Amino acid sequence: MSHDVADEKLAELGRQRIAWADTHMPVLASIRERFAKERPLDGITVAACLHITTETANLLRTLKAGGARVVACASNPLSTQDDVAASLALDEGIDTYAIKGEDGETYYRHMDAVLDERPQMTMDDGCDLVSRLHQARPDQVPEVIAGTEETTTGVIRLRAMEADKALRFPIVAVNDADTKHMFDNRYGTGQSTLDGIIRATNVLLAGKIIVVAGYGYCGKGVASRARGMGAQVVVTEVDPLRALEAVMDGFRVEPMADAAREGDIFITVTGNRDVLRSDHFEVMKDGAILANSGHFDIEIDLDALAAKAGAHGRRQVREFVEEFLVDGRRLLVVAEGRLVNLGAAEGHPAAVMDMSFANQALCAEWALSQKDTLEPRVYDVPRDIDSEIARLKLETMNTPIDVLTPAQVEYLSSWTVGT
Ligand SMILES: NC(=O)c1ccc[n+]([C@@H]2O[C@H](COP(=O)([O-])OP(=O)(O)OC[C@H]3O[C@@H](n4cnc5c(N)ncnc54)[C@H](O)[C@@H]3O)[C@@H](O)[C@H]2O)c1
């Protein structure tokens, strides 16, 4: 047993908050109950590289109930909730290596500590763990039976590994389940991104011009919630279909070169790099707020911004808000350009992570049960897992739905009946 957390004395607070989140995660709780009886993960060491939040703690408790030995590290240097890390280590006996604000060297040292436990399964969020395992410890890779991946960016990296024939064990793309990205990315990121910006800045959203870069599931959620708070929303995109969708959803769509001049708040959610860059910083208004909710801290070109501000032109003005002085204009970067919802707030509400993490738990079970047939590639979440999670979630929301009549079943499977 070993761990590296910021403050063990925070464990009690962490325990309380984990229990609170658990009350909003009934689907995961029902899986945990079954796992405790059936122990489908018996004897397996799971290495979890996830945001160390209250919701993740409930996922890790579920894996443990299923018989797994769990070791955990952070999937982002700024997203750890230190009280949760302390509770996981002290109350749950889960070796946890995560400290909010850890530097890059500590981040990878923690990841290495987790890999030292020689896992048979990986549970990743962004593909840093799998990438490190393949690049730095190729000898250890054959010990891994399977893995799961939580986010869009991680799935993109894994598909690149698969295309390069570099991926050496099967991974289930949890992100691509409908019960994950249609809800977590849209409603979760939508709400919690604004929550992070508001907590960090206390800014009034009503009447502001908010520029949302990227109109994927995350961008759709952020844009619609920002509109709901009374902001005028401008969307920027590179994909014509997504841009068209934004136009038809009633948003103004512009190139960033134009939007940069008018935005009060900029939110990047593209999974791409340099979305806000030097020429944009040059035309932004005084007091513009810049935040990112995409997976990595590469969407705002902070090196270029820092170069423009110079050594004396940047200062911390509030917790999680840094001011960069550019030609006399103040540009305010929230949460170091890292995931703002996890850096400056608590991440997604538990009710939505209930479905994402139900997918994680059931996909871990599924991958193990299929270990003799799966190949080293990226797998979709089986449709019956996705449907079952939606069914269970509706049940916990007391929302019954209609059932097909036998005549309807027959009609939908026949091609002979027409006009
Ligand atoms: N903050 C969170 O908690 C959280 C939750 C889920 C996903 N994510 C991350 O958010 C990012 C987006 O996820 P998603 O599911 O919406 O992905 P997505 O692929 O569905 O959408 C991304 C969109 O960005 C667009 N885009 C790419 N480059 C662009 C550019 N230069 N300018 C404007 N638009 C551009 C793409 O065309 C696409 O429509 C990923 O990095 C994902 O891992 C974060």
PDB file of N, CA and C in Angstrom, residues 21 321 391 397:
ATOM      1  N   ALA A  21     -22.091  12.547  -3.984  1.00  0.00           N
ATOM      2  CA  ALA A  21     -22.131  12.230  -5.421  1.00  0.00           C
ATOM      3  C   ALA A  21     -22.826  10.880  -5.632  1.00  0.00           C
ATOM      4  N   VAL A 321      -7.175  32.757 -12.173  1.00  0.00           N
ATOM      5  CA  VAL A 321      -7.249  33.742 -13.257  1.00  0.00           C
ATOM      6  C   VAL A 321      -5.908  34.463 -13.366  1.00  0.00           C
ATOM      7  N   ARG A 391     -31.866   2.555 -20.318  1.00  0.00           N
ATOM      8  CA  ARG A 391     -33.077   2.016 -19.689  1.00  0.00           C
ATOM      9  C   ARG A 391     -33.004   2.191 -18.164  1.00  0.00           C
ATOM     10  N   MET A 397     -35.141   7.701 -13.066  1.00  0.00           N
ATOM     11  CA  MET A 397     -35.771   9.029 -13.190  1.00  0.00           C
ATOM     12  C   MET A 397     -37.297   8.902 -13.208  1.00  0.00           C
TER      13      MET A 397
END
